[in-house]
XYZ file of C-alpha atoms in Angstrom:
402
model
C 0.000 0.000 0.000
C 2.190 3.179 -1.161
C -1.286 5.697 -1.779
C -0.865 8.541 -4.145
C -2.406 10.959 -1.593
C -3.643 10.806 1.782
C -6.521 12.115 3.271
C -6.798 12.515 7.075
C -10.012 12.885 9.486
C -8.998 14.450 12.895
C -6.354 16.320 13.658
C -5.734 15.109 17.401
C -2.465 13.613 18.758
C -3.231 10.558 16.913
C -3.330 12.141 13.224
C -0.624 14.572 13.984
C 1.358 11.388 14.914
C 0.713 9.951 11.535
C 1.378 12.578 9.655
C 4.897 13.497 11.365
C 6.163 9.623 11.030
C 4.791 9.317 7.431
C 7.600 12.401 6.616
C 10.043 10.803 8.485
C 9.209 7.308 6.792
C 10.110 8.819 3.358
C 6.708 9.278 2.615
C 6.261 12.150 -0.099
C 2.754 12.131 -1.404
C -0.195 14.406 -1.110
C -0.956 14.736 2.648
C -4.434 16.619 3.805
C -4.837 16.767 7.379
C -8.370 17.909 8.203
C -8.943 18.937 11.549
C -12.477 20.813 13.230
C -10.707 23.110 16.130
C -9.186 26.027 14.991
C -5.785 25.357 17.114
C -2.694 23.286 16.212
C -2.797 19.794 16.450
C -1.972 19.122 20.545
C -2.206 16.282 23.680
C -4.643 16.336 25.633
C -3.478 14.978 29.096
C -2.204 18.534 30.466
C -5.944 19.835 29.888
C -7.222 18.350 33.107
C -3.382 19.117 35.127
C -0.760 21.654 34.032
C -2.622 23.922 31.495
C -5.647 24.242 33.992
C -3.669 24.762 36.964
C -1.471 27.532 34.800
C 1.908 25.799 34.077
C 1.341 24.692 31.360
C 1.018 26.578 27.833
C -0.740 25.576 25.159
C 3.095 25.678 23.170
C 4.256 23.034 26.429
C 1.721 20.356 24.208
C 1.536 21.241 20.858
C 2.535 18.636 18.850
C 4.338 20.366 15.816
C 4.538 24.038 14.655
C 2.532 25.627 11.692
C 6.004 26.175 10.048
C 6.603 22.075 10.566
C 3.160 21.479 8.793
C 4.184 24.264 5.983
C 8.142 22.699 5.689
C 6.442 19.203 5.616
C 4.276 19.787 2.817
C 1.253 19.031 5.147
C -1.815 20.440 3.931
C -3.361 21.619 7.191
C -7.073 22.538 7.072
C -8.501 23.665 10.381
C -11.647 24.615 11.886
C -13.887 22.740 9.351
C -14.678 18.811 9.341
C -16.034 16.208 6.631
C -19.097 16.035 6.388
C -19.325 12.686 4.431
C -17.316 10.103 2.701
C -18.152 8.774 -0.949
C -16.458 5.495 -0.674
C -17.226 4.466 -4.888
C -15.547 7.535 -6.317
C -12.834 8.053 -3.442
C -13.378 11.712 -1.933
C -14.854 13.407 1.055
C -16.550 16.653 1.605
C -16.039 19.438 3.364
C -18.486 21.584 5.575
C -17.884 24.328 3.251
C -18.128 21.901 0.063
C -14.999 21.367 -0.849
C -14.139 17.563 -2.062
C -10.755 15.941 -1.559
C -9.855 13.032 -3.450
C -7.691 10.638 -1.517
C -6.144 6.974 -2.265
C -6.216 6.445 1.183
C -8.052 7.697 3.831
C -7.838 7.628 7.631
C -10.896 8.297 10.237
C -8.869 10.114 13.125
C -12.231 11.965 14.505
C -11.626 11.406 18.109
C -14.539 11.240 20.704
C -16.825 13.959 22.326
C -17.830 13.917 25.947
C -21.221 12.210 26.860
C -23.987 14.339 28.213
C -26.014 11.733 29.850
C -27.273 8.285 28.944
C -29.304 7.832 26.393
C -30.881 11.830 26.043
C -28.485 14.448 27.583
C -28.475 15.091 31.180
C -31.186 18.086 32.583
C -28.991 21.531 32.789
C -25.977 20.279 30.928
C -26.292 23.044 28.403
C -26.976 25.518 31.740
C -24.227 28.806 31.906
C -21.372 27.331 34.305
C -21.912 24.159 33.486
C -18.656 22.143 31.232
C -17.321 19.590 29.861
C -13.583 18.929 29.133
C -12.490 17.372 25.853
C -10.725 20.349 23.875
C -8.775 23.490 24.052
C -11.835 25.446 23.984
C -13.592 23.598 26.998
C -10.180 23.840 29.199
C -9.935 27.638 28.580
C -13.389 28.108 29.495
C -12.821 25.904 32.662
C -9.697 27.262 33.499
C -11.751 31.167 33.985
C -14.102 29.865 36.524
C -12.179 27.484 38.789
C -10.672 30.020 41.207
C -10.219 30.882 44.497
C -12.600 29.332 46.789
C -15.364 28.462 44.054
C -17.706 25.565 44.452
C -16.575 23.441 41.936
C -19.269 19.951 41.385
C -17.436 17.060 39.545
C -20.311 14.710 37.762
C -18.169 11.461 37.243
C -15.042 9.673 39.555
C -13.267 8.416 35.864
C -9.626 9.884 34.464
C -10.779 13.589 33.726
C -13.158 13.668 36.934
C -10.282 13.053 39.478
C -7.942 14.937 37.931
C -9.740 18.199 37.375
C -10.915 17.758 40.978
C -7.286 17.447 42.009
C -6.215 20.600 39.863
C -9.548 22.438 41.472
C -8.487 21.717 44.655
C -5.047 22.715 43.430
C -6.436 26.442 42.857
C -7.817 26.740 46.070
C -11.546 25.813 44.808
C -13.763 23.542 47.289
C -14.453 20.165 45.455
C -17.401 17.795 45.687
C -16.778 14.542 43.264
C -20.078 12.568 42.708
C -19.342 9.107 42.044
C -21.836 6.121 40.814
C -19.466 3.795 42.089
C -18.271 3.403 45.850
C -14.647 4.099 44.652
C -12.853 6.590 41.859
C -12.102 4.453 38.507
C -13.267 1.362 40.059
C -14.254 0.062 36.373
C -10.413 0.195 35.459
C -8.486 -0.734 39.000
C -10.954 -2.573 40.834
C -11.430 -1.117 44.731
C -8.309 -1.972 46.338
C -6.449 0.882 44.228
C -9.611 2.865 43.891
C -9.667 3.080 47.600
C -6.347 4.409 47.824
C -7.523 7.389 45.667
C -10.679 7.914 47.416
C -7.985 8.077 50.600
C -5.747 10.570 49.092
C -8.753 12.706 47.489
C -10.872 12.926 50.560
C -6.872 13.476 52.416
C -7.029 16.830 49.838
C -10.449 17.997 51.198
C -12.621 16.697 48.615
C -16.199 15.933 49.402
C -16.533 12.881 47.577
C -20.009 11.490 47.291
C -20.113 7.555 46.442
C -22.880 5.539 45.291
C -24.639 8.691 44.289
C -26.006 9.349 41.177
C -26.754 12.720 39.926
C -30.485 13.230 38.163
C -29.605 16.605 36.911
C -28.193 20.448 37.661
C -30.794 23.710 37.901
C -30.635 27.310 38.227
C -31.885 28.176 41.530
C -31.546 32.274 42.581
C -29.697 32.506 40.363
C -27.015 29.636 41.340
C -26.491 26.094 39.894
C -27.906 23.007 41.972
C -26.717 19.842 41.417
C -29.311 17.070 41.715
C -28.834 13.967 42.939
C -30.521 10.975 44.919
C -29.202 12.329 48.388
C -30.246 15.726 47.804
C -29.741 19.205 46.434
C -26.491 20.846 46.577
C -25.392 24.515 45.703
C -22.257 24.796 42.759
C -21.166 28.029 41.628
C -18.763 25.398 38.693
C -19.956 22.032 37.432
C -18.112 19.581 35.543
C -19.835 16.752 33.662
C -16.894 13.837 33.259
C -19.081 10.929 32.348
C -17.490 9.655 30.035
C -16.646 10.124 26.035
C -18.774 8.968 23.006
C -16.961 7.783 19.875
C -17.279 9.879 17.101
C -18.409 7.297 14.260
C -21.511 9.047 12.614
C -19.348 10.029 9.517
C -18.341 6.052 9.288
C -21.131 4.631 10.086
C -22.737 6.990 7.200
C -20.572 5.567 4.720
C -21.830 2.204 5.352
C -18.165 0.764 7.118
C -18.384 -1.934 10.139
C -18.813 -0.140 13.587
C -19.539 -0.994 16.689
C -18.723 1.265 19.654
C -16.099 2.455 17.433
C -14.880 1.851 13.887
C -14.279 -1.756 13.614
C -10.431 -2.496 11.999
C -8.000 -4.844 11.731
C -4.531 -5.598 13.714
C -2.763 -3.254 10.609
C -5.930 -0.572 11.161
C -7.643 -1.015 8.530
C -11.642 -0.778 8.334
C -13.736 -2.994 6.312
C -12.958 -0.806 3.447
C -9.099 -1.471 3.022
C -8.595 1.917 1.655
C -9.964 3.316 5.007
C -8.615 3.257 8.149
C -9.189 4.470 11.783
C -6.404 5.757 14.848
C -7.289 6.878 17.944
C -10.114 7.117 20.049
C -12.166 6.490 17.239
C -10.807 3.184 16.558
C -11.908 -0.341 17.874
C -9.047 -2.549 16.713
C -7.824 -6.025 16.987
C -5.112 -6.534 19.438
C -3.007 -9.212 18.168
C -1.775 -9.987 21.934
C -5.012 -9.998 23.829
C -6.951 -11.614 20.627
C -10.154 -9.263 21.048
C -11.426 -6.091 19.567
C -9.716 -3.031 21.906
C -10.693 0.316 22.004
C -8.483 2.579 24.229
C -9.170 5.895 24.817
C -5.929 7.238 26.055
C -2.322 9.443 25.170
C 0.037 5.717 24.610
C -2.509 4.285 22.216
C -2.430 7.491 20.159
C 1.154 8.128 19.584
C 1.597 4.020 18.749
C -1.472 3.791 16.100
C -0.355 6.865 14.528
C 2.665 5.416 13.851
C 1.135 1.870 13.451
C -0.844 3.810 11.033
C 1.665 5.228 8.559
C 3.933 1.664 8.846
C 0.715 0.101 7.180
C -0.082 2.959 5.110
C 3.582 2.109 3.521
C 3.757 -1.106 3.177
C 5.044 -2.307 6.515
C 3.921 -5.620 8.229
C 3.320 -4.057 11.522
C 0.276 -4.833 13.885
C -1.113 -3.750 17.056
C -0.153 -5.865 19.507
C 1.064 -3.546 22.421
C -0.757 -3.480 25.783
C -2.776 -0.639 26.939
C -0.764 1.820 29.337
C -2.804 4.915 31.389
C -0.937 7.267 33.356
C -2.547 9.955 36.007
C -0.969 12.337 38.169
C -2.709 13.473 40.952
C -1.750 15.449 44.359
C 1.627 14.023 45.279
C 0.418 10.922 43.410
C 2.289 9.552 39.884
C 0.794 6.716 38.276
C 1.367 4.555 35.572
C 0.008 1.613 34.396
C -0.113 -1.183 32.042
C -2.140 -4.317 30.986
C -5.699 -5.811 30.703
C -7.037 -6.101 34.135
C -10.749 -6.877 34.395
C -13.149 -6.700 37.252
C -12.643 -9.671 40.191
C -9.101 -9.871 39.367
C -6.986 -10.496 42.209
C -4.467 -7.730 43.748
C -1.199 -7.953 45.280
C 0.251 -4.996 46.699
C 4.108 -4.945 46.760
C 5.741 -1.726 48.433
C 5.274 1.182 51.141
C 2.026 3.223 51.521
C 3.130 5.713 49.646
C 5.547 4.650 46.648
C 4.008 0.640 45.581
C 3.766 -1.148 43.014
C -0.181 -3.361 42.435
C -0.492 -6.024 40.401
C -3.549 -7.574 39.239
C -3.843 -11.431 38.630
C -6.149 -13.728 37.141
C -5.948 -17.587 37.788
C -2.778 -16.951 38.827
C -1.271 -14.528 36.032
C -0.133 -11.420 35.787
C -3.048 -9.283 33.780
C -2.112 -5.596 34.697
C 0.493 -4.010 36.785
C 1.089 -0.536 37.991
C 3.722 1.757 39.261
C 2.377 4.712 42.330
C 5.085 7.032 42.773
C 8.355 4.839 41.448
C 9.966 5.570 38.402
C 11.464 3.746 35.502
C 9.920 0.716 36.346
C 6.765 0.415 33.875
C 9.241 -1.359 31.072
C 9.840 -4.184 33.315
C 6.280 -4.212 34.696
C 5.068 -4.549 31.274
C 7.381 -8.012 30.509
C 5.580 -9.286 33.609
C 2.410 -9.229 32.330
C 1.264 -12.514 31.226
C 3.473 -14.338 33.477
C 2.092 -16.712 36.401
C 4.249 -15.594 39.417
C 3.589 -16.778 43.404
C 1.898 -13.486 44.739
C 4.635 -14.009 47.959
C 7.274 -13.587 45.576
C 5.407 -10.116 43.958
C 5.275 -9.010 47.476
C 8.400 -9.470 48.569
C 10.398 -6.288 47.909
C 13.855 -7.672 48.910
C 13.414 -9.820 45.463
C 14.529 -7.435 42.570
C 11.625 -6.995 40.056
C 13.987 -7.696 37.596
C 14.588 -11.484 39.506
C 10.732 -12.204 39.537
């Protein structure tokens, strides 16, 4: 596969990614990046952590400059998006009508936070009220959290717990409303989701568990936050309920999609001249054998790059394990694997700086490093292995010796 010219949906860190290792690959075709936010392609992570406590700048996370995209030959279209994809006679369409022909084309268009379940939640489009998936949304966050605000976090997942920790950060009083009885209990299970309810609540954050929130109003003037304990008084609210693939402009065009845009271990779709990266994309993960979609900075960078091997000629696949990190407080976490829910844990270390690992039947499914560095690399040749859970615990055996 050596396309004549290259169309790309999305200009997140994903897409930028593919674009910047297709130039370094040699590759010299046509190359349209189409993105629908009128910044520079960028990360997300510092949105919910350095940029909104102020130290980070947006130039701290962009990925390339606009002279990069000029030198490159990129052609860099911003603040517009496709509006469909006619799959017989190769070309999209612009929102402003324009049609770009491509050889090959790749669906990079991200995710967009969810509002509510099925129908949006009651108030979420109320003044005050946010959500926190862009540049945009950060900036407008980032004006309101101050001093000794009421901040309301709908949601106890990645971006709930770590604007609440940035909130609290700014000297803003935090309450965190979480479904669950601990923070990211769907990904680490309660043991570790304990330990951040611990260190949250340790910060001053009200943190509400096992309550749901119904909806936010405008009371006098002031938001209420709804939920089945009661009424409570917000002056910021953050919705952080999760994301939503965006896969209209696929499923449109008549491809295979299920949460997200079904592909293949090289990324393709079920149209082998299209292919999806990113949030978008529900691939097949050569070393778990299932359909994976992961939502998250690692999985970005690697099927961008994944993306352009296949896009010239490469026999590459995705076969890499998913790896999160957070930083929160005092705490730095990273970790890497498959864990699932009932999965044993086995904590090896002090309070403070420890290592978890999560095991099923006996093997290694997920590990993760709190507060020790340069570890994760060795973590993640552990996974898979069956190892005694006295030998993980014991910290006078050398990781390295497990």
């Amino acid at each position: 596969m050596n396309p004549e010219t290259i169309v790309v949906i999305g200009a997140g860190l994903a897409a930028a990614t593919l674009v910047s290792e297709l130039r370094s690959r040699g590759y010299d075709g046509v190359l349209r990046l189409i993105g629908d936010e009128a910044s520079l392609p960028y990360e997300r992570p510092p949105l919910s952590k350095g940029y909104l406590q102020g130290s980070d700048t947006v130039e701290d996370f962009t990925v390339n400059t606009a002279a990069w995209y000029a030198e490159n030959h990129v052609d860099l279209r911003l603040d517009t998006h496709a509006i469909s994809i006619d799959r017989k006679h190769q070309h999209v369409v612009l929102a402003d009508g324009t049609t770009l022909d491509y050889d090959a084309l790749v669906l990079a268009t991200g995710a967009r936070s969810r509002l509510g379940g099925e129908e949006p939640m009651a108030g979420h489009d109320l003044p005050g009220v946010h959500t926190l998936r862009s540049l945009a949304d950060a900036d407008a966050l980032k004006t309101e959290i101050t001093q000794g605000k009421q901040v309301a976090v709908v949601g106890s997942g990645w971006i709930g717990m770590e604007v609440a920790a940035s909130a609290r950060s700014l000297g803003a009083r935090v309450t965190v409303y979480s479904p669950d009885e601990v923070p990211l209990a769907k990904v680490f299970g309660e043991r570790f989701g304990h330990h951040l309810l611990e260190l949250h609540q340790g910060h001053g954050v009200d943190v509400r568990t096992g309550t749901r929130v119904q909806g936010i109003e405008l009371a006098d003037g002031h938001l209420q936050v709804i939920s089945d304990i009661g009424s409570s008084r917000a002056d910021v609210v953050l919705l952080a309920i999760g994301a939503v693939p965006n896969v209209e402009l696929a499923e449109t065009a008549g491809l295979d999609v299920d949460r997200g845009v079904v592909v293949d271990a090289s990324l393709r779709s079920s149209d082998s001249k299209i292919l999806a990266i990113g949030d978008v994309a529900q691939a097949f993960n050569t070393r778990l054998r299932r359909q994976l979609q992961v939502e998250h900075w690692d999985n970005a960078i690697r099927q961008g790059k994944l993306a352009a091997a296949t896009l010239t000629g490469a026999d590459q696949a995705y076969d890499w394990l998913p790896y999160f990190f957070t930083d929160q407080y005092d705490l730095g976490m990273e970790y890497v694997g498959d864990a699932a829910p009932g999965d044993e844990t086995v904590l090896r270390g002090s309070e403070n700086e420890f290592i978890i690992f999560w095991l099923r039947e006996g093997r290694i499914t997920a590990a993760a490093n709190v507060n020790i560095w340069d570890v994760n690399d060795t973590l993640r040749g552990l996974v898979g292995r069956q190892i005694d859970s006295a030998r993980l615990e014991d910290t006078a055996i050398e990781l390295g010796d497990l």
